[in-house]
Amino acid sequence: MADFTGDNLTGSRFERVDLSGSEFLAVDLSGSRFRGVALSGSVLRGVELGNVDINGEIENVTVNGVDIGPLIDAELNKRYPDRVKMRPADPAGFREAWDTVERLWDQTVARARRLPPESLHEPVDGEWSFTETLRHLAFATDAWIRRAVLGDPAPWDPLDLPWDEMRDTPGVPRDRAVRPSLETVLALRRDRMSTVRELVDGLTDASLSASTEPVEGPGWPPPHSFPVRECLLVILNEEWEHRLYAERDLAALEARQREDADGRSLPA
C-alpha cells in the first residue's frame, strides 16, 4: 500500500492503476479529468463540487440525501422522447427501437456530410473523431451480435475500434492511425447495421428469451453465455449514447468552422 502524505502530485497521470479502496483526505482534485473510471461504491463527504461535467451510467447515486438517478432518467426522457424506446420488452419493441436508431443516425450522418471531410477525423476535447465513433459502433456490433449472438469467434473488420481502455487482444484490431474516408466507414456501418436489422426482424418471443452459446477464442465479450435480450440492449445503448456524443462533437466542429470563416472574413 502506497502512502502519499504531503506530496505534490500535480499533473500526475494514472492509467490502468488500481486505486480501489483508497482514501483521499484533504486532497485537491480540481481540474482533474476522469475517463473510463470505476467509481461504484465510492463515498464522498465534505466535497466541493462545482462546474463539474459528469457523463456516464448513474444509478443509486445519492447527493445530499437525494437519489439523483431517477431524476436524471426522467429529465433525459423528457429531452429525448425516443429514449424510452431503447428499453423494449418484446420483439416488436426491438424492431421499433432499431427503426428509431436508423432514422436518427441518418440525420446525424447527413449533418456530418455538411462538414469538410478532414473535420470528421478531428477529435473534440480528447474524445473520438466522428469516423472513429462509427468504427467503434462496428466493433460493438461485431462483438455483441456477430460474435456473442451469431457465434462467429473472429468477426472483426480491420477498421473495428474497441474502447480505449480495453487491453490489446490477439486478433482484435485497434488501428488509431488509419484515416478511412467517410464513405468507407459508412459502407462498413451499413453492413453491420443490416446484420442487426436481419436479427431483430426475425426475433420471436422464444429467440429473444434464449441465451447465447459461449464463443471460445480471444476477443470480446469473453466466452460466456449471455441472454440474447441483454446483447441487443447493449447494442441499443451503444447506438443511442454514441449518437448523442457525435451530435455534441459535430456541434463543436460546426462552431470551429464558423469561427474560422469569421476569421477569414476579417479585413487584413
PDB file of N, CA and C in Angstrom, residues 2 62 106 158 189 215 235:
ATOM      1  N   ALA A   2       0.657   2.138  -0.971  1.00  0.00           N
ATOM      2  CA  ALA A   2       1.425   3.383  -1.037  1.00  0.00           C
ATOM      3  C   ALA A   2       0.779   4.440  -0.151  1.00  0.00           C
ATOM      4  N   THR A  62     -26.549   9.002  -4.537  1.00  0.00           N
ATOM      5  CA  THR A  62     -27.236   9.900  -3.615  1.00  0.00           C
ATOM      6  C   THR A  62     -26.400  11.155  -3.394  1.00  0.00           C
ATOM      7  N   ASP A 106     -29.376   8.421 -39.589  1.00  0.00           N
ATOM      8  CA  ASP A 106     -29.448   9.043 -40.920  1.00  0.00           C
ATOM      9  C   ASP A 106     -29.351  10.564 -40.799  1.00  0.00           C
ATOM     10  N   PRO A 158     -10.884  -4.928 -40.152  1.00  0.00           N
ATOM     11  CA  PRO A 158      -9.681  -4.166 -39.796  1.00  0.00           C
ATOM     12  C   PRO A 158      -9.961  -2.762 -39.271  1.00  0.00           C
ATOM     13  N   ARG A 189     -20.499   0.391 -41.781  1.00  0.00           N
ATOM     14  CA  ARG A 189     -21.652   0.609 -40.899  1.00  0.00           C
ATOM     15  C   ARG A 189     -22.918   0.018 -41.492  1.00  0.00           C
ATOM     16  N   VAL A 215     -18.671 -18.472 -26.852  1.00  0.00           N
ATOM     17  CA  VAL A 215     -17.796 -18.480 -28.022  1.00  0.00           C
ATOM     18  C   VAL A 215     -16.354 -18.481 -27.542  1.00  0.00           C
ATOM     19  N   ILE A 235     -26.364  -3.182 -27.594  1.00  0.00           N
ATOM     20  CA  ILE A 235     -26.225  -2.507 -28.889  1.00  0.00           C
ATOM     21  C   ILE A 235     -27.100  -1.258 -28.950  1.00  0.00           C
TER      22      ILE A 235
END
